[in-house]
Amino acid sequence: MATIAILHANHKHPAYTGASLRAGALGGTESSAIYLAEALARRGHRVFALNRLKTSSVESGVTWLPLDSRSDLPPVDVAIALNSDRLYWGFKARHKLTWLHTPPTLRKFLKRRNALALLWHRPMAVLLGGYHASTLDRRVPYRRRVEIAHGVAQIFFAPEPDATPRAAKAVFCSRPSRGLDFVARLWPGIRAAVPDAELHVFCPQSSLDEAAARIGGAGPGVQIRGGVARAELAAELRTARVMLIPGDLDETFCLAAAEATASGVPLVTCGIGALKERVRHGETGFLASSAETFTRHASEVLADDALWLRLNRACIAGSGLARWDDRAAEWERLFSALDACDAPALEPFLVAAR
């Protein structure tokens, strides 16, 4: 059993615990921190999770604490800091792993306090995939760079392919700035081809006005749903026919796309950022090279029942997605390799080895 601390400064975002995940909408970074913390706790580890909380609590085996109380932590075996190397100050950890979720720009690391923390603590960088790894400048002096993808929560996995086609319901599940205006611009053409189609937009509650502005004159069939709890989102995805998600250069994994695929929902995407890693073209969705092909693929998936049933089967049977318990086991293997200074055991994780 290891003692693990997961730390997140989450500036400009609300504090959260595991209860937040079940009660309302959360972003991918926050939900990933919760899922990993709880999965590690289920596997018998002692897990502390710290963010901008005001009070402490214990939920699902995880001890949730205010970030400012990290100096009160016992010595930990592994510290996992989200997106910031400055969170390691003030307590002792045998291994330090910076779990990056955003594209890490060189300019950010050159800031004086960031550079000092990185050079002093020399943590390992944990990246989410090939695209994400490509965004980290080789000059940034992390001790090592490894890849571990996100998991998907059990509630999103459909038990079997659908027996009959779903209704013509498209979904967009992301921040409005990540391509909603592109989808809205194409929606009239998609709906002209599939007159009964609907587009349901799920986004943070704080972004409702932005979503409405980006939707603009998209015409009928569009519903702005805002943010919903994970269980409700899982239920919505079980009735969705396609996810329309162009992608964004800031998208380093796109948990929403992975959750859709696990739910049997094919993707239509431009493959920008990590979205090219979330779909197998022609099997679990389509990579569109232009607005015209995006419109065509979206219309075909919404209208062609035989095509949709084939894509749905492939999403459920061969997506290659892992549950969070499986990802927690990967993290455990990484911890063990670090403890043993076992270079062969560490090699499969290394970015340079991929």
GROMACS .gro file of C-alpha atoms in nm:
model
  354
    1MET     CA    1   0.000   0.000   0.000
    2ALA     CA    2   0.131   0.343  -0.097
    3THR     CA    3   0.051   0.682   0.048
    4ILE     CA    4  -0.046   0.908  -0.242
    5ALA     CA    5  -0.122   1.281  -0.258
    6ILE     CA    6  -0.305   1.427  -0.560
    7LEU     CA    7  -0.277   1.807  -0.569
    8HIS     CA    8  -0.464   2.055  -0.787
    9ALA     CA    9  -0.450   2.434  -0.757
   10ASN     CA   10  -0.761   2.470  -0.985
   11HIS     CA   11  -0.739   2.848  -1.009
   12LYS     CA   12  -1.064   3.020  -1.119
   13HIS     CA   13  -1.256   2.693  -1.076
   14PRO     CA   14  -1.474   2.577  -0.786
   15ALA     CA   15  -1.338   2.346  -0.519
   16TYR     CA   16  -1.450   1.986  -0.559
   17THR     CA   17  -1.464   1.642  -0.398
   18GLY     CA   18  -1.596   1.309  -0.518
   19ALA     CA   19  -1.945   1.424  -0.426
   20SER     CA   20  -1.912   1.705  -0.682
   21LEU     CA   21  -1.878   1.449  -0.959
   22ARG     CA   22  -2.204   1.281  -0.868
   23ALA     CA   23  -2.398   1.600  -0.800
   24GLY     CA   24  -2.320   1.816  -1.103
   25ALA     CA   25  -2.107   1.882  -1.407
   26LEU     CA   26  -1.728   1.892  -1.382
   27GLY     CA   27  -1.453   1.947  -1.634
   28GLY     CA   28  -1.229   1.669  -1.759
   29THR     CA   29  -0.935   1.763  -1.536
   30GLU     CA   30  -1.139   1.763  -1.216
   31SER     CA   31  -1.331   1.446  -1.301
   32SER     CA   32  -1.007   1.266  -1.393
   33ALA     CA   33  -0.852   1.358  -1.058
   34ILE     CA   34  -1.157   1.218  -0.877
   35TYR     CA   35  -1.175   0.900  -1.082
   36LEU     CA   36  -0.804   0.824  -1.032
   37ALA     CA   37  -0.813   0.905  -0.659
   38GLU     CA   38  -1.110   0.678  -0.599
   39ALA     CA   39  -0.970   0.397  -0.816
   40LEU     CA   40  -0.640   0.404  -0.624
   41ALA     CA   41  -0.830   0.403  -0.294
   42ARG     CA   42  -1.032   0.101  -0.405
   43ARG     CA   43  -0.704  -0.077  -0.472
   44GLY     CA   44  -0.600  -0.032  -0.110
   45HIS     CA   45  -0.385   0.281  -0.121
   46ARG     CA   46  -0.402   0.568   0.126
   47VAL     CA   47  -0.507   0.862  -0.091
   48PHE     CA   48  -0.514   1.233  -0.007
   49ALA     CA   49  -0.667   1.472  -0.262
   50LEU     CA   50  -0.612   1.844  -0.219
   51ASN     CA   51  -0.757   2.143  -0.402
   52ARG     CA   52  -0.915   2.480  -0.320
   53LEU     CA   53  -1.141   2.329  -0.054
   54LYS     CA   54  -1.228   2.511   0.268
   55THR     CA   55  -1.300   2.199   0.476
   56SER     CA   56  -1.187   1.839   0.484
   57SER     CA   57  -1.393   1.521   0.429
   58VAL     CA   58  -1.354   1.150   0.361
   59GLU     CA   59  -1.545   1.006   0.063
   60SER     CA   60  -1.512   0.666  -0.104
   61GLY     CA   61  -1.185   0.605   0.078
   62VAL     CA   62  -1.028   0.936  -0.031
   63THR     CA   63  -0.934   1.206   0.220
   64TRP     CA   64  -1.018   1.545   0.071
   65LEU     CA   65  -0.821   1.839   0.214
   66PRO     CA   66  -0.764   2.212   0.154
   67LEU     CA   67  -0.459   2.271  -0.061
   68ASP     CA   68  -0.309   2.497   0.206
   69SER     CA   69  -0.293   2.203   0.446
   70ARG     CA   70  -0.035   2.010   0.243
   71SER     CA   71   0.236   2.098   0.494
   72ASP     CA   72   0.040   1.884   0.744
   73LEU     CA   73   0.057   1.574   0.524
   74PRO     CA   74   0.264   1.280   0.641
   75PRO     CA   75   0.558   1.189   0.417
   76VAL     CA   76   0.402   1.043   0.101
   77ASP     CA   77   0.530   0.781  -0.137
   78VAL     CA   78   0.394   0.952  -0.448
   79ALA     CA   79   0.286   1.311  -0.508
   80ILE     CA   80   0.081   1.371  -0.824
   81ALA     CA   81   0.052   1.742  -0.902
   82LEU     CA   82  -0.190   1.851  -1.173
   83ASN     CA   83  -0.041   2.098  -1.422
   84SER     CA   84   0.193   2.267  -1.173
   85ASP     CA   85   0.539   2.189  -1.038
   86ARG     CA   86   0.500   2.454  -0.768
   87LEU     CA   87   0.266   2.235  -0.562
   88TYR     CA   88   0.549   2.019  -0.427
   89TRP     CA   89   0.677   2.282  -0.186
   90GLY     CA   90   0.602   2.227   0.182
   91PHE     CA   91   0.589   1.848   0.222
   92LYS     CA   92   0.796   1.538   0.155
   93ALA     CA   93   0.737   1.292  -0.128
   94ARG     CA   94   0.962   1.010  -0.248
   95HIS     CA   95   0.837   1.034  -0.608
   96LYS     CA   96   0.698   1.345  -0.777
   97LEU     CA   97   0.483   1.311  -1.089
   98THR     CA   98   0.340   1.616  -1.266
   99TRP     CA   99   0.019   1.502  -1.435
  100LEU     CA  100  -0.016   1.743  -1.726
  101HIS     CA  101  -0.362   1.798  -1.877
  102THR     CA  102  -0.303   2.107  -2.090
  103PRO     CA  103  -0.055   2.180  -2.371
  104PRO     CA  104   0.257   2.279  -2.172
  105THR     CA  105   0.408   2.586  -2.335
  106LEU     CA  106   0.776   2.670  -2.297
  107ARG     CA  107   0.681   3.027  -2.202
  108LYS     CA  108   0.496   2.897  -1.896
  109PHE     CA  109   0.802   2.708  -1.773
  110LEU     CA  110   1.030   3.006  -1.824
  111LYS     CA  111   0.844   3.207  -1.562
  112ARG     CA  112   1.076   3.245  -1.266
  113ARG     CA  113   0.874   3.064  -1.001
  114ASN     CA  114   0.781   2.779  -1.235
  115ALA     CA  115   1.141   2.731  -1.349
  116LEU     CA  116   1.269   2.729  -0.992
  117ALA     CA  117   1.015   2.467  -0.882
  118LEU     CA  118   1.089   2.246  -1.182
  119LEU     CA  119   1.466   2.266  -1.140
  120TRP     CA  120   1.449   2.208  -0.763
  121HIS     CA  121   1.201   1.920  -0.755
  122ARG     CA  122   1.285   1.756  -1.093
  123PRO     CA  123   0.953   1.571  -1.121
  124MET     CA  124   0.851   1.328  -1.392
  125ALA     CA  125   0.596   1.448  -1.649
  126VAL     CA  126   0.292   1.226  -1.707
  127LEU     CA  127   0.133   1.292  -2.047
  128LEU     CA  128  -0.194   1.168  -2.193
  129GLY     CA  129  -0.093   1.050  -2.539
  130GLY     CA  130   0.114   1.105  -2.848
  131TYR     CA  131  -0.030   1.444  -2.944
  132HIS     CA  132   0.003   1.571  -2.587
  133ALA     CA  133   0.365   1.452  -2.569
  134SER     CA  134   0.442   1.637  -2.893
  135THR     CA  135   0.339   1.968  -2.733
  136LEU     CA  136   0.599   1.945  -2.453
  137ASP     CA  137   0.920   2.117  -2.562
  138ARG     CA  138   1.221   1.887  -2.526
  139ARG     CA  139   1.411   2.166  -2.348
  140VAL     CA  140   1.179   2.157  -2.045
  141PRO     CA  141   1.390   1.963  -1.791
  142TYR     CA  142   1.152   1.702  -1.655
  143ARG     CA  143   1.335   1.401  -1.510
  144ARG     CA  144   1.146   1.168  -1.742
  145ARG     CA  145   0.838   1.183  -1.969
  146VAL     CA  146   0.585   0.902  -1.957
  147GLU     CA  147   0.243   0.840  -2.109
  148ILE     CA  148  -0.066   0.710  -1.933
  149ALA     CA  149  -0.400   0.772  -2.101
  150HIS     CA  150  -0.718   0.858  -1.916
  151GLY     CA  151  -0.967   0.592  -1.821
  152VAL     CA  152  -1.341   0.597  -1.873
  153ALA     CA  153  -1.590   0.554  -1.588
  154GLN     CA  154  -1.781   0.228  -1.574
  155ILE     CA  155  -2.118   0.403  -1.609
  156PHE     CA  156  -2.035   0.504  -1.967
  157PHE     CA  157  -1.964   0.155  -2.102
  158ALA     CA  158  -2.259   0.013  -2.295
  159PRO     CA  159  -2.293  -0.359  -2.218
  160GLU     CA  160  -2.366  -0.457  -2.577
  161PRO     CA  161  -2.434  -0.302  -2.919
  162ASP     CA  162  -2.776  -0.156  -2.986
  163ALA     CA  163  -3.026  -0.389  -3.153
  164THR     CA  164  -3.200  -0.104  -3.335
  165PRO     CA  165  -3.081   0.238  -3.455
  166ARG     CA  166  -3.115   0.536  -3.225
  167ALA     CA  167  -3.304   0.854  -3.309
  168ALA     CA  168  -3.124   1.128  -3.504
  169LYS     CA  169  -2.978   1.301  -3.198
  170ALA     CA  170  -2.637   1.464  -3.227
  171VAL     CA  171  -2.446   1.589  -2.922
  172PHE     CA  172  -2.172   1.841  -2.862
  173CYS     CA  173  -2.004   1.795  -2.521
  174SER     CA  174  -1.722   2.042  -2.463
  175ARG     CA  175  -1.646   2.405  -2.393
  176PRO     CA  176  -1.819   2.625  -2.651
  177SER     CA  177  -1.482   2.768  -2.754
  178ARG     CA  178  -1.374   2.424  -2.873
  179GLY     CA  179  -1.556   2.418  -3.204
  180LEU     CA  180  -1.921   2.489  -3.126
  181ASP     CA  181  -1.932   2.778  -3.374
  182PHE     CA  182  -1.797   2.543  -3.643
  183VAL     CA  183  -2.069   2.286  -3.571
  184ALA     CA  184  -2.336   2.559  -3.560
  185ARG     CA  185  -2.225   2.692  -3.898
  186LEU     CA  186  -2.266   2.346  -4.052
  187TRP     CA  187  -2.584   2.250  -3.869
  188PRO     CA  188  -2.831   2.398  -4.123
  189GLY     CA  189  -2.677   2.181  -4.396
  190ILE     CA  190  -2.686   1.872  -4.174
  191ARG     CA  191  -3.050   1.934  -4.084
  192ALA     CA  192  -3.142   1.994  -4.446
  193ALA     CA  193  -3.019   1.640  -4.518
  194VAL     CA  194  -3.179   1.495  -4.201
  195PRO     CA  195  -3.488   1.711  -4.124
  196ASP     CA  196  -3.573   1.542  -3.793
  197ALA     CA  197  -3.220   1.571  -3.652
  198GLU     CA  198  -3.156   1.746  -3.320
  199LEU     CA  199  -2.834   1.889  -3.177
  200HIS     CA  200  -2.801   1.882  -2.798
  201VAL     CA  201  -2.524   2.104  -2.658
  202PHE     CA  202  -2.376   2.009  -2.321
  203CYS     CA  203  -2.133   2.262  -2.175
  204PRO     CA  204  -2.043   2.419  -1.839
  205GLN     CA  205  -2.323   2.621  -1.681
  206SER     CA  206  -2.088   2.918  -1.671
  207SER     CA  207  -2.064   2.904  -2.052
  208LEU     CA  208  -2.434   2.913  -2.139
  209ASP     CA  209  -2.424   3.269  -2.272
  210GLU     CA  210  -2.116   3.191  -2.478
  211ALA     CA  211  -2.284   2.879  -2.616
  212ALA     CA  212  -2.592   3.080  -2.717
  213ALA     CA  213  -2.373   3.339  -2.888
  214ARG     CA  214  -2.175   3.076  -3.079
  215ILE     CA  215  -2.492   2.891  -3.184
  216GLY     CA  216  -2.617   3.216  -3.336
  217GLY     CA  217  -2.847   3.152  -3.630
  218ALA     CA  218  -2.799   2.775  -3.649
  219GLY     CA  219  -3.173   2.738  -3.695
  220PRO     CA  220  -3.419   2.483  -3.555
  221GLY     CA  221  -3.332   2.159  -3.383
  222VAL     CA  222  -3.069   2.297  -3.144
  223GLN     CA  223  -3.105   2.264  -2.768
  224ILE     CA  224  -2.855   2.412  -2.522
  225ARG     CA  225  -2.859   2.175  -2.226
  226GLY     CA  226  -2.574   2.315  -2.015
  227GLY     CA  227  -2.390   2.100  -1.763
  228VAL     CA  228  -2.531   1.779  -1.615
  229ALA     CA  229  -2.411   1.522  -1.361
  230ARG     CA  230  -2.212   1.227  -1.492
  231ALA     CA  231  -2.493   0.976  -1.447
  232GLU     CA  232  -2.729   1.198  -1.644
  233LEU     CA  233  -2.467   1.251  -1.915
  234ALA     CA  234  -2.416   0.875  -1.940
  235ALA     CA  235  -2.791   0.832  -1.988
  236GLU     CA  236  -2.796   1.106  -2.255
  237LEU     CA  237  -2.512   0.941  -2.445
  238ARG     CA  238  -2.701   0.610  -2.449
  239THR     CA  239  -2.967   0.786  -2.659
  240ALA     CA  240  -2.728   0.983  -2.882
  241ARG     CA  241  -2.654   0.885  -3.240
  242VAL     CA  242  -2.335   1.085  -3.304
  243MET     CA  243  -2.099   1.325  -3.131
  244LEU     CA  244  -1.999   1.624  -3.343
  245ILE     CA  245  -1.666   1.750  -3.207
  246PRO     CA  246  -1.417   1.921  -3.441
  247GLY     CA  247  -1.131   1.925  -3.191
  248ASP     CA  248  -0.904   2.197  -3.061
  249LEU     CA  249  -0.528   2.244  -3.027
  250ASP     CA  250  -0.574   2.271  -2.649
  251GLU     CA  251  -0.749   1.932  -2.639
  252THR     CA  252  -0.488   1.690  -2.503
  253PHE     CA  253  -0.715   1.384  -2.461
  254CYS     CA  254  -1.090   1.471  -2.479
  255LEU     CA  255  -1.250   1.257  -2.213
  256ALA     CA  256  -1.595   1.346  -2.350
  257ALA     CA  257  -1.508   1.181  -2.682
  258ALA     CA  258  -1.383   0.866  -2.507
  259GLU     CA  259  -1.699   0.851  -2.296
  260ALA     CA  260  -1.910   0.883  -2.610
  261THR     CA  261  -1.727   0.599  -2.783
  262ALA     CA  262  -1.766   0.373  -2.478
  263SER     CA  263  -2.139   0.452  -2.492
  264GLY     CA  264  -2.158   0.336  -2.852
  265VAL     CA  265  -2.169   0.687  -3.000
  266PRO     CA  266  -1.948   0.734  -3.309
  267LEU     CA  267  -1.758   1.059  -3.354
  268VAL     CA  268  -1.740   1.299  -3.644
  269THR     CA  269  -1.435   1.519  -3.596
  270CYS     CA  270  -1.175   1.720  -3.781
  271GLY     CA  271  -0.910   1.545  -3.572
  272ILE     CA  272  -0.763   1.867  -3.436
  273GLY     CA  273  -0.541   1.815  -3.131
  274ALA     CA  274  -0.592   1.478  -2.961
  275LEU     CA  275  -0.920   1.411  -3.142
  276LYS     CA  276  -0.732   1.230  -3.417
  277GLU     CA  277  -0.638   0.975  -3.148
  278ARG     CA  278  -0.997   0.923  -3.033
  279VAL     CA  279  -1.140   0.779  -3.356
  280ARG     CA  280  -1.055   0.508  -3.607
  281HIS     CA  281  -1.172   0.646  -3.940
  282GLY     CA  282  -1.455   0.446  -4.087
  283GLU     CA  283  -1.477   0.217  -3.783
  284THR     CA  284  -1.563   0.421  -3.471
  285GLY     CA  285  -1.641   0.744  -3.654
  286PHE     CA  286  -1.497   0.970  -3.920
  287LEU     CA  287  -1.210   1.214  -3.956
  288ALA     CA  288  -1.325   1.499  -4.179
  289SER     CA  289  -1.075   1.696  -4.384
  290SER     CA  290  -1.309   1.986  -4.463
  291ALA     CA  291  -1.639   2.144  -4.367
  292GLU     CA  292  -1.802   1.968  -4.660
  293THR     CA  293  -1.685   1.622  -4.558
  294PHE     CA  294  -1.777   1.694  -4.194
  295THR     CA  295  -2.133   1.778  -4.304
  296ARG     CA  296  -2.151   1.470  -4.525
  297HIS     CA  297  -2.023   1.230  -4.259
  298ALA     CA  298  -2.250   1.378  -3.992
  299SER     CA  299  -2.554   1.350  -4.220
  300GLU     CA  300  -2.470   0.992  -4.317
  301VAL     CA  301  -2.428   0.877  -3.956
  302LEU     CA  302  -2.759   1.041  -3.861
  303ALA     CA  303  -2.953   0.897  -4.156
  304ASP     CA  304  -2.796   0.564  -4.257
  305ASP     CA  305  -2.915   0.298  -4.013
  306ALA     CA  306  -2.692   0.019  -4.144
  307LEU     CA  307  -2.386   0.244  -4.123
  308TRP     CA  308  -2.473   0.354  -3.772
  309LEU     CA  309  -2.525  -0.001  -3.645
  310ARG     CA  310  -2.183  -0.098  -3.781
  311LEU     CA  311  -2.014   0.200  -3.616
  312ASN     CA  312  -2.200   0.137  -3.290
  313ARG     CA  313  -2.078  -0.224  -3.281
  314ALA     CA  314  -1.719  -0.118  -3.344
  315CYS     CA  315  -1.732   0.149  -3.071
  316ILE     CA  316  -1.844  -0.103  -2.812
  317ALA     CA  317  -1.643  -0.404  -2.925
  318GLY     CA  318  -1.312  -0.258  -3.032
  319SER     CA  319  -1.255   0.092  -2.896
  320GLY     CA  320  -0.952  -0.010  -2.687
  321LEU     CA  321  -1.069   0.213  -2.403
  322ALA     CA  322  -0.979   0.123  -2.045
  323ARG     CA  323  -1.176   0.167  -1.725
  324TRP     CA  324  -1.031   0.379  -1.447
  325ASP     CA  325  -0.947   0.073  -1.239
  326ASP     CA  326  -0.732  -0.051  -1.529
  327ARG     CA  327  -0.560   0.287  -1.554
  328ALA     CA  328  -0.500   0.287  -1.177
  329ALA     CA  329  -0.324  -0.047  -1.222
  330GLU     CA  330  -0.098   0.121  -1.482
  331TRP     CA  331  -0.015   0.396  -1.234
  332GLU     CA  332   0.066   0.126  -0.978
  333ARG     CA  333   0.308  -0.040  -1.220
  334LEU     CA  334   0.473   0.296  -1.272
  335PHE     CA  335   0.504   0.345  -0.893
  336SER     CA  336   0.657  -0.003  -0.857
  337ALA     CA  337   0.909   0.058  -1.135
  338LEU     CA  338   1.015   0.383  -0.970
  339ASP     CA  339   1.046   0.217  -0.628
  340ALA     CA  340   1.261  -0.062  -0.769
  341CYS     CA  341   1.462   0.165  -1.001
  342ASP     CA  342   1.366  -0.095  -1.262
  343ALA     CA  343   1.458   0.047  -1.602
  344PRO     CA  344   1.303  -0.238  -1.809
  345ALA     CA  345   0.972  -0.206  -1.620
  346LEU     CA  346   0.974   0.170  -1.676
  347GLU     CA  347   1.057   0.153  -2.047
  348PRO     CA  348   0.700   0.085  -2.176
  349PHE     CA  349   0.583   0.409  -2.015
  350LEU     CA  350   0.854   0.632  -2.159
  351VAL     CA  351   0.757   0.874  -2.435
  352ALA     CA  352   1.087   0.809  -2.614
  353ALA     CA  353   1.007   0.437  -2.623
  354ARG     CA  354   0.679   0.484  -2.812
   0.00000   0.00000   0.00000
